[in-house]
PDB file of C-alpha atoms and ligand atoms in Angstrom:
ATOM      1  CA  MET A   1      47.880-126.303  -4.225  1.00 65.00           C
ATOM      2  CA  ALA A   2      49.770-123.037  -4.909  1.00 83.00           C
ATOM      3  CA  THR A   3      51.967-121.777  -2.047  1.00 90.00           C
ATOM      4  CA  ILE A   4      53.234-118.262  -1.230  1.00 89.00           C
ATOM      5  CA  ASP A   5      56.562-118.995  -2.929  1.00 93.00           C
ATOM      6  CA  GLY A   6      55.884-121.714  -5.480  1.00 91.00           C
ATOM      7  CA  LEU A   7      57.795-124.305  -3.385  1.00 96.00           C
ATOM      8  CA  PRO A   8      55.946-127.485  -2.345  1.00 96.00           C
ATOM      9  CA  PRO A   9      53.503-127.380   0.611  1.00 97.00           C
ATOM     10  CA  LEU A  10      55.137-128.166   3.953  1.00 97.00           C
ATOM     11  CA  GLY A  11      53.140-131.371   4.425  1.00 96.00           C
ATOM     12  CA  THR A  12      54.722-132.679   1.203  1.00 97.00           C
ATOM     13  CA  VAL A  13      58.209-131.548   2.303  1.00 97.00           C
ATOM     14  CA  ILE A  14      57.900-133.284   5.682  1.00 96.00           C
ATOM     15  CA  ALA A  15      56.659-136.508   4.081  1.00 96.00           C
ATOM     16  CA  ALA A  16      59.389-136.452   1.405  1.00 96.00           C
ATOM     17  CA  HIS A  17      62.147-136.058   4.029  1.00 96.00           C
ATOM     18  CA  GLY A  18      60.591-138.364   6.652  1.00 94.00           C
ATOM     19  CA  LEU A  19      60.659-135.576   9.227  1.00 95.00           C
ATOM     20  CA  SER A  20      58.751-137.056  12.140  1.00 95.00           C
ATOM     21  CA  ALA A  21      58.665-134.524  14.976  1.00 94.00           C
ATOM     22  CA  ARG A  22      60.980-135.173  17.949  1.00 95.00           C
ATOM     23  CA  LYS A  23      59.727-134.104  21.344  1.00 93.00           C
ATOM     24  CA  ALA A  24      63.207-133.828  22.854  1.00 94.00           C
ATOM     25  CA  LEU A  25      63.992-131.065  20.331  1.00 95.00           C
ATOM     26  CA  GLY A  26      60.740-129.182  21.020  1.00 93.00           C
ATOM     27  CA  GLN A  27      59.518-129.900  17.485  1.00 96.00           C
ATOM     28  CA  ASN A  28      56.020-128.531  16.914  1.00 97.00           C
ATOM     29  CA  PHE A  29      55.947-127.396  13.308  1.00 97.00           C
ATOM     30  CA  LEU A  30      53.874-124.683  11.655  1.00 98.00           C
ATOM     31  CA  LEU A  31      52.695-125.949   8.275  1.00 97.00           C
ATOM     32  CA  ASP A  32      50.363-123.117   7.208  1.00 97.00           C
ATOM     33  CA  LEU A  33      52.454-120.719   5.117  1.00 97.00           C
ATOM     34  CA  ASN A  34      49.839-117.960   5.339  1.00 97.00           C
ATOM     35  CA  LEU A  35      50.208-118.153   9.110  1.00 98.00           C
ATOM     36  CA  THR A  36      54.023-118.107   9.015  1.00 98.00           C
ATOM     37  CA  ALA A  37      53.918-115.079   6.676  1.00 98.00           C
ATOM     38  CA  LYS A  38      51.591-113.365   9.162  1.00 98.00           C
ATOM     39  CA  ILE A  39      54.062-114.073  12.009  1.00 98.00           C
ATOM     40  CA  ALA A  40      56.900-112.713   9.834  1.00 98.00           C
ATOM     41  CA  ARG A  41      54.888-109.481   9.310  1.00 98.00           C
ATOM     42  CA  GLN A  42      54.673-108.964  13.096  1.00 98.00           C
ATOM     43  CA  ALA A  43      58.413-108.157  12.965  1.00 98.00           C
ATOM     44  CA  GLY A  44      57.701-105.048  10.841  1.00 97.00           C
ATOM     45  CA  ASP A  45      59.493-104.087   7.649  1.00 96.00           C
ATOM     46  CA  LEU A  46      62.022-106.843   6.924  1.00 98.00           C
ATOM     47  CA  ALA A  47      63.464-105.429   3.710  1.00 96.00           C
ATOM     48  CA  GLY A  48      66.403-103.534   5.201  1.00 95.00           C
ATOM     49  CA  SER A  49      67.321-106.064   7.900  1.00 97.00           C
ATOM     50  CA  ASP A  50      69.148-109.315   8.491  1.00 98.00           C
ATOM     51  CA  VAL A  51      66.995-111.841  10.333  1.00 98.00           C
ATOM     52  CA  LEU A  52      68.169-114.532  12.764  1.00 98.00           C
ATOM     53  CA  GLU A  53      65.822-117.503  13.022  1.00 98.00           C
ATOM     54  CA  VAL A  54      66.552-120.136  15.653  1.00 98.00           C
ATOM     55  CA  GLY A  55      65.126-123.581  14.976  1.00 98.00           C
ATOM     56  CA  PRO A  56      63.751-123.358  11.412  1.00 98.00           C
ATOM     57  CA  GLY A  57      62.731-127.040  11.325  1.00 98.00           C
ATOM     58  CA  PRO A  58      61.396-127.773   7.820  1.00 98.00           C
ATOM     59  CA  GLY A  59      61.383-124.032   7.078  1.00 98.00           C
ATOM     60  CA  GLY A  60      57.784-122.792   7.367  1.00 98.00           C
ATOM     61  CA  LEU A  61      58.676-119.559   9.129  1.00 98.00           C
ATOM     62  CA  THR A  62      61.851-119.225   7.055  1.00 98.00           C
ATOM     63  CA  ARG A  63      59.732-119.217   3.909  1.00 98.00           C
ATOM     64  CA  GLY A  64      57.404-116.628   5.489  1.00 98.00           C
ATOM     65  CA  LEU A  65      60.387-114.377   6.279  1.00 98.00           C
ATOM     66  CA  LEU A  66      61.846-114.680   2.783  1.00 98.00           C
ATOM     67  CA  ALA A  67      58.494-114.190   1.039  1.00 97.00           C
ATOM     68  CA  GLU A  68      57.898-111.079   3.187  1.00 97.00           C
ATOM     69  CA  GLY A  69      61.163-109.608   1.870  1.00 97.00           C
ATOM     70  CA  ALA A  70      63.861-110.131   4.541  1.00 98.00           C
ATOM     71  CA  ARG A  71      67.232-108.884   3.236  1.00 97.00           C
ATOM     72  CA  ARG A  72      69.023-112.007   4.539  1.00 97.00           C
ATOM     73  CA  VAL A  73      67.970-114.820   6.842  1.00 98.00           C
ATOM     74  CA  LEU A  74      70.371-116.847   8.991  1.00 98.00           C
ATOM     75  CA  VAL A  75      68.802-120.064  10.259  1.00 98.00           C
ATOM     76  CA  VAL A  76      70.389-122.107  13.059  1.00 98.00           C
ATOM     77  CA  GLU A  77      69.102-125.649  13.395  1.00 98.00           C
ATOM     78  CA  LYS A  78      70.329-128.446  15.647  1.00 98.00           C
ATOM     79  CA  ASP A  79      68.564-131.319  13.847  1.00 98.00           C
ATOM     80  CA  ALA A  80      70.563-132.574  10.830  1.00 97.00           C
ATOM     81  CA  ARG A  81      67.398-134.048   9.280  1.00 97.00           C
ATOM     82  CA  CYS A  82      66.093-130.502   8.668  1.00 98.00           C
ATOM     83  CA  ILE A  83      69.089-129.378   6.573  1.00 98.00           C
ATOM     84  CA  PRO A  84      68.071-130.953   3.206  1.00 98.00           C
ATOM     85  CA  PRO A  85      64.621-129.267   3.130  1.00 98.00           C
ATOM     86  CA  LEU A  86      66.287-125.975   4.105  1.00 98.00           C
ATOM     87  CA  GLU A  87      68.760-126.421   1.215  1.00 98.00           C
ATOM     88  CA  GLU A  88      65.774-126.606  -1.131  1.00 97.00           C
ATOM     89  CA  ILE A  89      64.575-123.222   0.139  1.00 98.00           C
ATOM     90  CA  ARG A  90      68.067-121.784  -0.335  1.00 98.00           C
ATOM     91  CA  ALA A  91      68.038-122.912  -3.965  1.00 97.00           C
ATOM     92  CA  ALA A  92      64.877-120.822  -4.491  1.00 96.00           C
ATOM     93  CA  TYR A  93      66.393-117.762  -2.738  1.00 96.00           C
ATOM     94  CA  PRO A  94      70.106-117.710  -3.724  1.00 89.00           C
ATOM     95  CA  ASP A  95      72.198-115.256  -1.619  1.00 93.00           C
ATOM     96  CA  ARG A  96      69.427-114.586   0.889  1.00 97.00           C
ATOM     97  CA  LEU A  97      69.509-117.684   3.093  1.00 98.00           C
ATOM     98  CA  GLU A  98      72.412-118.942   5.222  1.00 97.00           C
ATOM     99  CA  ILE A  99      71.986-122.309   6.949  1.00 98.00           C
ATOM    100  CA  LEU A 100      73.960-123.273  10.035  1.00 98.00           C
ATOM    101  CA  ARG A 101      73.672-126.662  11.615  1.00 98.00           C
ATOM    102  CA  ALA A 102      74.469-125.776  15.226  1.00 97.00           C
ATOM    103  CA  ASP A 103      73.148-125.423  18.735  1.00 97.00           C
ATOM    104  CA  ALA A 104      71.791-121.867  19.038  1.00 97.00           C
ATOM    105  CA  LEU A 105      73.232-121.700  22.566  1.00 97.00           C
ATOM    106  CA  ASP A 106      76.746-121.809  21.038  1.00 97.00           C
ATOM    107  CA  LEU A 107      76.144-119.179  18.351  1.00 94.00           C
ATOM    108  CA  ASP A 108      77.942-115.850  17.978  1.00 91.00           C
ATOM    109  CA  PRO A 109      75.291-114.058  15.855  1.00 89.00           C
ATOM    110  CA  LEU A 110      77.442-111.084  14.867  1.00 87.00           C
ATOM    111  CA  ALA A 111      79.920-113.386  13.157  1.00 92.00           C
ATOM    112  CA  HIS A 112      77.187-113.973  10.559  1.00 94.00           C
ATOM    113  CA  LEU A 113      74.849-110.958  10.561  1.00 94.00           C
ATOM    114  CA  SER A 114      75.058-107.240   9.813  1.00 94.00           C
ATOM    115  CA  PRO A 115      72.910-104.714  11.660  1.00 95.00           C
ATOM    116  CA  PRO A 116      70.092-103.948  11.725  1.00 97.00           C
ATOM    117  CA  VAL A 117      69.274-107.434  13.027  1.00 98.00           C
ATOM    118  CA  LEU A 118      65.787-108.733  13.786  1.00 98.00           C
ATOM    119  CA  ILE A 119      65.316-112.039  15.609  1.00 98.00           C
ATOM    120  CA  VAL A 120      62.207-113.942  14.563  1.00 98.00           C
ATOM    121  CA  SER A 121      61.684-117.517  15.794  1.00 98.00           C
ATOM    122  CA  ASN A 122      59.242-120.185  16.814  1.00 98.00           C
ATOM    123  CA  LEU A 123      61.502-121.184  19.679  1.00 96.00           C
ATOM    124  CA  PRO A 124      61.983-124.735  20.953  1.00 93.00           C
ATOM    125  CA  TYR A 125      60.400-124.678  24.434  1.00 88.00           C
ATOM    126  CA  ASN A 126      63.440-126.334  26.048  1.00 89.00           C
ATOM    127  CA  VAL A 127      65.852-123.453  25.286  1.00 95.00           C
ATOM    128  CA  GLY A 128      63.405-120.586  24.619  1.00 95.00           C
ATOM    129  CA  THR A 129      63.628-118.835  27.992  1.00 95.00           C
ATOM    130  CA  GLU A 130      67.409-119.300  28.158  1.00 96.00           C
ATOM    131  CA  LEU A 131      67.865-117.671  24.736  1.00 97.00           C
ATOM    132  CA  LEU A 132      65.489-114.803  25.563  1.00 97.00           C
ATOM    133  CA  THR A 133      67.326-114.142  28.841  1.00 96.00           C
ATOM    134  CA  ARG A 134      70.666-114.018  27.015  1.00 95.00           C
ATOM    135  CA  TRP A 135      69.313-111.603  24.381  1.00 96.00           C
ATOM    136  CA  LEU A 136      67.826-109.328  27.066  1.00 96.00           C
ATOM    137  CA  ASP A 137      70.820-109.505  29.370  1.00 92.00           C
ATOM    138  CA  THR A 138      73.606-108.421  26.988  1.00 89.00           C
ATOM    139  CA  PRO A 139      76.386-106.463  28.748  1.00 83.00           C
ATOM    140  CA  ASP A 140      76.180-103.652  26.178  1.00 88.00           C
ATOM    141  CA  TRP A 141      73.010-101.719  25.487  1.00 94.00           C
ATOM    142  CA  PRO A 142      71.464-101.110  22.967  1.00 96.00           C
ATOM    143  CA  PRO A 143      71.943-104.795  22.036  1.00 96.00           C
ATOM    144  CA  PHE A 144      72.910-106.251  18.637  1.00 96.00           C
ATOM    145  CA  TRP A 145      69.214-106.751  17.792  1.00 97.00           C
ATOM    146  CA  THR A 146      66.518-104.160  17.066  1.00 98.00           C
ATOM    147  CA  SER A 147      63.532-106.337  17.886  1.00 98.00           C
ATOM    148  CA  LEU A 148      62.609-109.902  18.850  1.00 98.00           C
ATOM    149  CA  THR A 149      59.476-111.573  17.491  1.00 98.00           C
ATOM    150  CA  LEU A 150      59.216-114.878  19.297  1.00 98.00           C
ATOM    151  CA  MET A 151      56.712-117.667  19.728  1.00 98.00           C
ATOM    152  CA  PHE A 152      56.456-119.068  23.252  1.00 97.00           C
ATOM    153  CA  GLN A 153      54.091-121.140  25.293  1.00 96.00           C
ATOM    154  CA  ARG A 154      51.367-118.691  26.369  1.00 97.00           C
ATOM    155  CA  GLU A 155      52.433-119.005  30.016  1.00 97.00           C
ATOM    156  CA  VAL A 156      55.971-117.799  29.199  1.00 97.00           C
ATOM    157  CA  ALA A 157      54.571-114.907  27.112  1.00 98.00           C
ATOM    158  CA  GLU A 158      52.495-113.849  30.125  1.00 98.00           C
ATOM    159  CA  ARG A 159      55.580-113.849  32.347  1.00 98.00           C
ATOM    160  CA  ILE A 160      57.342-111.499  29.902  1.00 98.00           C
ATOM    161  CA  VAL A 161      54.595-108.834  29.877  1.00 98.00           C
ATOM    162  CA  ALA A 162      53.342-109.286  33.495  1.00 98.00           C
ATOM    163  CA  VAL A 163      52.850-106.289  35.796  1.00 98.00           C
ATOM    164  CA  PRO A 164      53.278-106.098  39.616  1.00 97.00           C
ATOM    165  CA  GLY A 165      50.555-107.884  41.560  1.00 96.00           C
ATOM    166  CA  ASN A 166      50.074-110.487  38.813  1.00 96.00           C
ATOM    167  CA  LYS A 167      51.168-114.014  39.736  1.00 95.00           C
ATOM    168  CA  ALA A 168      53.187-114.204  36.493  1.00 97.00           C
ATOM    169  CA  TYR A 169      55.273-111.153  37.551  1.00 98.00           C
ATOM    170  CA  GLY A 170      58.899-112.056  38.225  1.00 97.00           C
ATOM    171  CA  ARG A 171      62.498-111.645  37.068  1.00 96.00           C
ATOM    172  CA  LEU A 172      61.659-112.217  33.412  1.00 97.00           C
ATOM    173  CA  ALA A 173      59.150-109.310  33.447  1.00 98.00           C
ATOM    174  CA  VAL A 174      61.663-106.971  35.113  1.00 98.00           C
ATOM    175  CA  LEU A 175      64.419-107.994  32.705  1.00 97.00           C
ATOM    176  CA  ALA A 176      62.195-107.662  29.626  1.00 98.00           C
ATOM    177  CA  GLN A 177      60.560-104.378  30.593  1.00 98.00           C
ATOM    178  CA  TRP A 178      63.594-102.550  31.980  1.00 98.00           C
ATOM    179  CA  ARG A 179      65.344-101.952  28.633  1.00 97.00           C
ATOM    180  CA  SER A 180      62.702-103.103  26.114  1.00 98.00           C
ATOM    181  CA  ASP A 181      59.030-102.810  25.296  1.00 98.00           C
ATOM    182  CA  PRO A 182      57.399-106.262  25.067  1.00 98.00           C
ATOM    183  CA  ARG A 183      53.827-106.988  23.975  1.00 98.00           C
ATOM    184  CA  ILE A 184      51.830-110.030  22.964  1.00 98.00           C
ATOM    185  CA  VAL A 185      50.862-109.618  19.299  1.00 98.00           C
ATOM    186  CA  MET A 186      49.286-112.984  18.375  1.00 98.00           C
ATOM    187  CA  GLU A 187      47.815-116.014  20.079  1.00 98.00           C
ATOM    188  CA  LEU A 188      47.738-119.480  18.556  1.00 98.00           C
ATOM    189  CA  PRO A 189      45.735-122.554  19.548  1.00 98.00           C
ATOM    190  CA  PRO A 190      47.447-125.975  19.784  1.00 98.00           C
ATOM    191  CA  GLU A 191      45.859-127.029  16.436  1.00 98.00           C
ATOM    192  CA  ALA A 192      48.045-124.484  14.604  1.00 98.00           C
ATOM    193  CA  PHE A 193      51.006-126.869  15.106  1.00 98.00           C
ATOM    194  CA  THR A 194      51.949-130.361  13.968  1.00 97.00           C
ATOM    195  CA  PRO A 195      51.940-132.201  16.312  1.00 96.00           C
ATOM    196  CA  PRO A 196      49.727-129.995  18.525  1.00 97.00           C
ATOM    197  CA  PRO A 197      51.355-129.131  21.880  1.00 96.00           C
ATOM    198  CA  LYS A 198      49.321-129.428  25.099  1.00 95.00           C
ATOM    199  CA  VAL A 199      49.181-125.663  25.681  1.00 96.00           C
ATOM    200  CA  ARG A 200      48.286-122.453  23.820  1.00 97.00           C
ATOM    201  CA  SER A 201      51.077-120.377  22.297  1.00 98.00           C
ATOM    202  CA  ALA A 202      51.642-116.663  21.814  1.00 98.00           C
ATOM    203  CA  VAL A 203      53.934-114.441  19.766  1.00 98.00           C
ATOM    204  CA  VAL A 204      55.698-111.714  21.734  1.00 98.00           C
ATOM    205  CA  HIS A 205      57.197-108.694  19.973  1.00 98.00           C
ATOM    206  CA  VAL A 206      59.987-107.020  21.961  1.00 98.00           C
ATOM    207  CA  THR A 207      61.522-103.715  20.854  1.00 98.00           C
ATOM    208  CA  ALA A 208      64.867-102.666  22.323  1.00 98.00           C
ATOM    209  CA  ARG A 209      64.745 -99.181  23.912  1.00 98.00           C
ATOM    210  CA  ALA A 210      67.632 -96.833  23.145  1.00 97.00           C
ATOM    211  CA  VAL A 211      68.164 -96.324  26.892  1.00 96.00           C
ATOM    212  CA  PRO A 212      66.786 -98.211  29.908  1.00 97.00           C
ATOM    213  CA  ARG A 213      63.458 -97.038  31.308  1.00 97.00           C
ATOM    214  CA  TYR A 214      65.143 -96.155  34.673  1.00 98.00           C
ATOM    215  CA  PRO A 215      68.861 -95.943  35.433  1.00 97.00           C
ATOM    216  CA  ALA A 216      70.427 -98.927  37.252  1.00 97.00           C
ATOM    217  CA  ASP A 217      73.533-101.073  37.075  1.00 95.00           C
ATOM    218  CA  ALA A 218      72.604-104.238  35.165  1.00 95.00           C
ATOM    219  CA  ARG A 219      74.539-106.634  37.404  1.00 94.00           C
ATOM    220  CA  THR A 220      73.148-105.139  40.607  1.00 96.00           C
ATOM    221  CA  LEU A 221      69.580-105.199  39.282  1.00 96.00           C
ATOM    222  CA  PHE A 222      70.163-108.843  38.350  1.00 95.00           C
ATOM    223  CA  ARG A 223      71.345-109.677  41.899  1.00 96.00           C
ATOM    224  CA  VAL A 224      68.452-107.807  43.514  1.00 97.00           C
ATOM    225  CA  THR A 225      65.741-109.463  41.402  1.00 97.00           C
ATOM    226  CA  LYS A 226      67.351-112.883  41.808  1.00 96.00           C
ATOM    227  CA  ALA A 227      67.311-112.582  45.608  1.00 97.00           C
ATOM    228  CA  ALA A 228      63.877-110.926  45.778  1.00 98.00           C
ATOM    229  CA  PHE A 229      62.036-113.371  43.500  1.00 97.00           C
ATOM    230  CA  GLY A 230      64.068-116.347  44.765  1.00 96.00           C
ATOM    231  CA  GLN A 231      61.919-116.083  47.909  1.00 93.00           C
ATOM    232  CA  ARG A 232      58.984-114.165  46.464  1.00 90.00           C
ATOM    233  CA  ARG A 233      56.599-114.768  49.370  1.00 90.00           C
ATOM    234  CA  LYS A 234      59.022-113.421  51.989  1.00 96.00           C
ATOM    235  CA  MET A 235      59.177-109.769  53.024  1.00 97.00           C
ATOM    236  CA  LEU A 236      61.953-107.912  51.221  1.00 98.00           C
ATOM    237  CA  ARG A 237      63.884-107.243  54.437  1.00 97.00           C
ATOM    238  CA  ALA A 238      64.250-111.044  54.773  1.00 97.00           C
ATOM    239  CA  SER A 239      64.745-112.070  51.130  1.00 97.00           C
ATOM    240  CA  LEU A 240      67.342-109.312  50.523  1.00 97.00           C
ATOM    241  CA  LYS A 241      69.257-109.450  53.792  1.00 96.00           C
ATOM    242  CA  GLY A 242      72.251-111.090  52.121  1.00 95.00           C
ATOM    243  CA  LEU A 243      72.722-108.063  49.830  1.00 95.00           C
ATOM    244  CA  ALA A 244      73.619-105.487  52.474  1.00 94.00           C
ATOM    245  CA  PRO A 245      73.821-105.537  56.293  1.00 93.00           C
ATOM    246  CA  ASP A 246      71.702-102.351  56.476  1.00 96.00           C
ATOM    247  CA  ILE A 247      69.117-103.542  53.940  1.00 97.00           C
ATOM    248  CA  GLU A 248      66.147-102.126  55.878  1.00 97.00           C
ATOM    249  CA  ASP A 249      67.617 -98.581  55.739  1.00 97.00           C
ATOM    250  CA  ARG A 250      68.430 -98.965  52.066  1.00 97.00           C
ATOM    251  CA  LEU A 251      64.932-100.150  51.265  1.00 98.00           C
ATOM    252  CA  ARG A 252      63.479 -97.121  53.070  1.00 98.00           C
ATOM    253  CA  THR A 253      65.875 -94.720  51.298  1.00 97.00           C
ATOM    254  CA  ALA A 254      64.710 -96.208  47.981  1.00 98.00           C
ATOM    255  CA  GLY A 255      61.115 -95.469  49.063  1.00 98.00           C
ATOM    256  CA  ILE A 256      60.228 -99.146  49.676  1.00 98.00           C
ATOM    257  CA  ALA A 257      58.611-100.570  52.824  1.00 98.00           C
ATOM    258  CA  PRO A 258      60.902-103.331  54.205  1.00 98.00           C
ATOM    259  CA  THR A 259      57.758-105.414  54.825  1.00 98.00           C
ATOM    260  CA  ASP A 260      56.747-105.314  51.143  1.00 97.00           C
ATOM    261  CA  ARG A 261      57.124-108.364  48.854  1.00 97.00           C
ATOM    262  CA  ALA A 262      58.860-108.769  45.477  1.00 97.00           C
ATOM    263  CA  GLU A 263      55.694-109.529  43.550  1.00 96.00           C
ATOM    264  CA  ARG A 264      54.248-106.082  44.403  1.00 96.00           C
ATOM    265  CA  LEU A 265      57.367-104.028  43.627  1.00 97.00           C
ATOM    266  CA  SER A 266      57.349-101.903  40.461  1.00 98.00           C
ATOM    267  CA  LEU A 267      60.182-101.854  37.957  1.00 98.00           C
ATOM    268  CA  GLU A 268      60.910 -98.257  39.007  1.00 98.00           C
ATOM    269  CA  ALA A 269      61.241 -99.372  42.657  1.00 98.00           C
ATOM    270  CA  PHE A 270      63.562-102.269  41.734  1.00 98.00           C
ATOM    271  CA  CYS A 271      65.796 -99.827  39.831  1.00 98.00           C
ATOM    272  CA  ALA A 272      65.795 -97.340  42.758  1.00 98.00           C
ATOM    273  CA  LEU A 273      66.835-100.171  45.082  1.00 98.00           C
ATOM    274  CA  ALA A 274      69.580-101.347  42.702  1.00 98.00           C
ATOM    275  CA  ARG A 275      70.952 -97.768  42.641  1.00 98.00           C
ATOM    276  CA  GLU A 276      70.816 -97.592  46.429  1.00 97.00           C
ATOM    277  CA  ILE A 277      72.679-100.911  46.757  1.00 96.00           C
ATOM    278  CA  SER A 278      75.347 -99.926  44.193  1.00 94.00           C
ATOM    279  CA  ARG A 279      76.049 -96.760  46.218  1.00 88.00           C
ATOM    280  CA  SER A 280      78.337 -98.563  48.686  1.00 69.00           C
TER     281      SER A 280
HETATM  282  N1  LIG B 313      60.437-122.926  12.937  1.00 71.62           N
HETATM  283  C1  LIG B 313      59.791-124.214  12.743  1.00 71.62           C
HETATM  284  C2  LIG B 313      58.297-124.017  12.624  1.00 71.62           C
HETATM  285  O1  LIG B 313      57.811-122.965  13.053  1.00 71.62           O
HETATM  286  O2  LIG B 313      57.625-124.908  12.114  1.00 71.62           O
HETATM  287  C3  LIG B 313      60.130-125.210  13.841  1.00 71.62           C
HETATM  288  C4  LIG B 313      59.857-124.748  15.250  1.00 71.62           C
HETATM  289  S1  LIG B 313      60.080-126.009  16.474  1.00 71.62           S
HETATM  290  C5  LIG B 313      59.051-125.321  17.752  1.00 71.62           C
HETATM  291  C6  LIG B 313      61.695-125.712  17.155  1.00 71.62           C
HETATM  292  C7  LIG B 313      62.888-126.056  16.274  1.00 71.62           C
HETATM  293  O3  LIG B 313      64.084-125.756  17.013  1.00 71.62           O
HETATM  294  C8  LIG B 313      63.009-127.500  15.878  1.00 71.62           C
HETATM  295  O4  LIG B 313      63.248-127.594  14.488  1.00 71.62           O
HETATM  296  C9  LIG B 313      64.226-128.034  16.652  1.00 71.62           C
HETATM  297  O5  LIG B 313      64.940-129.054  15.983  1.00 71.62           O
HETATM  298  C10 LIG B 313      65.057-126.787  16.791  1.00 71.62           C
HETATM  299  N2  LIG B 313      65.959-126.765  17.972  1.00 71.62           N
HETATM  300  C11 LIG B 313      65.760-127.329  19.183  1.00 71.62           C
HETATM  301  N3  LIG B 313      66.775-127.028  20.016  1.00 71.62           N
HETATM  302  C12 LIG B 313      67.641-126.255  19.304  1.00 71.62           C
HETATM  303  C13 LIG B 313      68.882-125.621  19.598  1.00 71.62           C
HETATM  304  N4  LIG B 313      69.446-125.727  20.827  1.00 71.62           N
HETATM  305  N5  LIG B 313      69.511-124.906  18.648  1.00 71.62           N
HETATM  306  C14 LIG B 313      68.954-124.796  17.408  1.00 71.62           C
HETATM  307  N6  LIG B 313      67.774-125.371  17.058  1.00 71.62           N
HETATM  308  C15 LIG B 313      67.126-126.076  18.003  1.00 71.62           C
END
């Protein structure tokens, strides 16, 4: 059967390299190249950008990114068994694919990529939230990336885009929505993957804003949301009492009722409170 790039179908590649999926590495592979090309298109125009892909596995999404015209793709894969099939893709796209066998948690992306950088990945579930938090929580803003196009378990995607009052609303929503615009752009059933996971998945597209939505000191906002959502069912005057001795006055000055709870507080209110706490 003809493929988008003339390379063998992924089922053939996996069989040829004996790539049985390993649960410990979060390996649920996408084998439909039309689907991986569609995911690659969610990142927008790839032609003028370098792309970082974490966890390429046998290279389904990598092939989608290259076929859709990415200037360069850097793939970072922990599993040595995936390197030979990735080398075969590199042979078909000389100069456009760099392969690193490494743990993505140890990577310094700017040592390998030139801006503008897009991050597009079907993330392993075991490190997905950790990587997203690091990319959203960079000390400098705007960050090194222009946008993130990431596949997560549906439940994690919902936590990223959640609004106050929703049970999924928490620190991840505040972090993602403070300096970026996240939205869910695709949903995938378990059958889209080999082997199928137990849950549905979703692709989230996150665009970095030039400036944060509301002013606040990043470290203080981090401390406030950590304390507030750490005890999300408590009233804020109780969950935040360790942040300042006069927390009730500070909450009122920020326009927040001390009896309110974290899950009902808007992003704007969290930022006002972070400013109020940084004042001392
Ligand atoms: N991109 C492929 C696809 O869509 O078919 C594979 C996605 S699979 C969900 C996640 C991939 O991440 C696996 O290939 C796994 O080996 C790799 N991986 C797991 N932990 C990793 C880590 N810490 N650093 C880099 N790659 C990792």
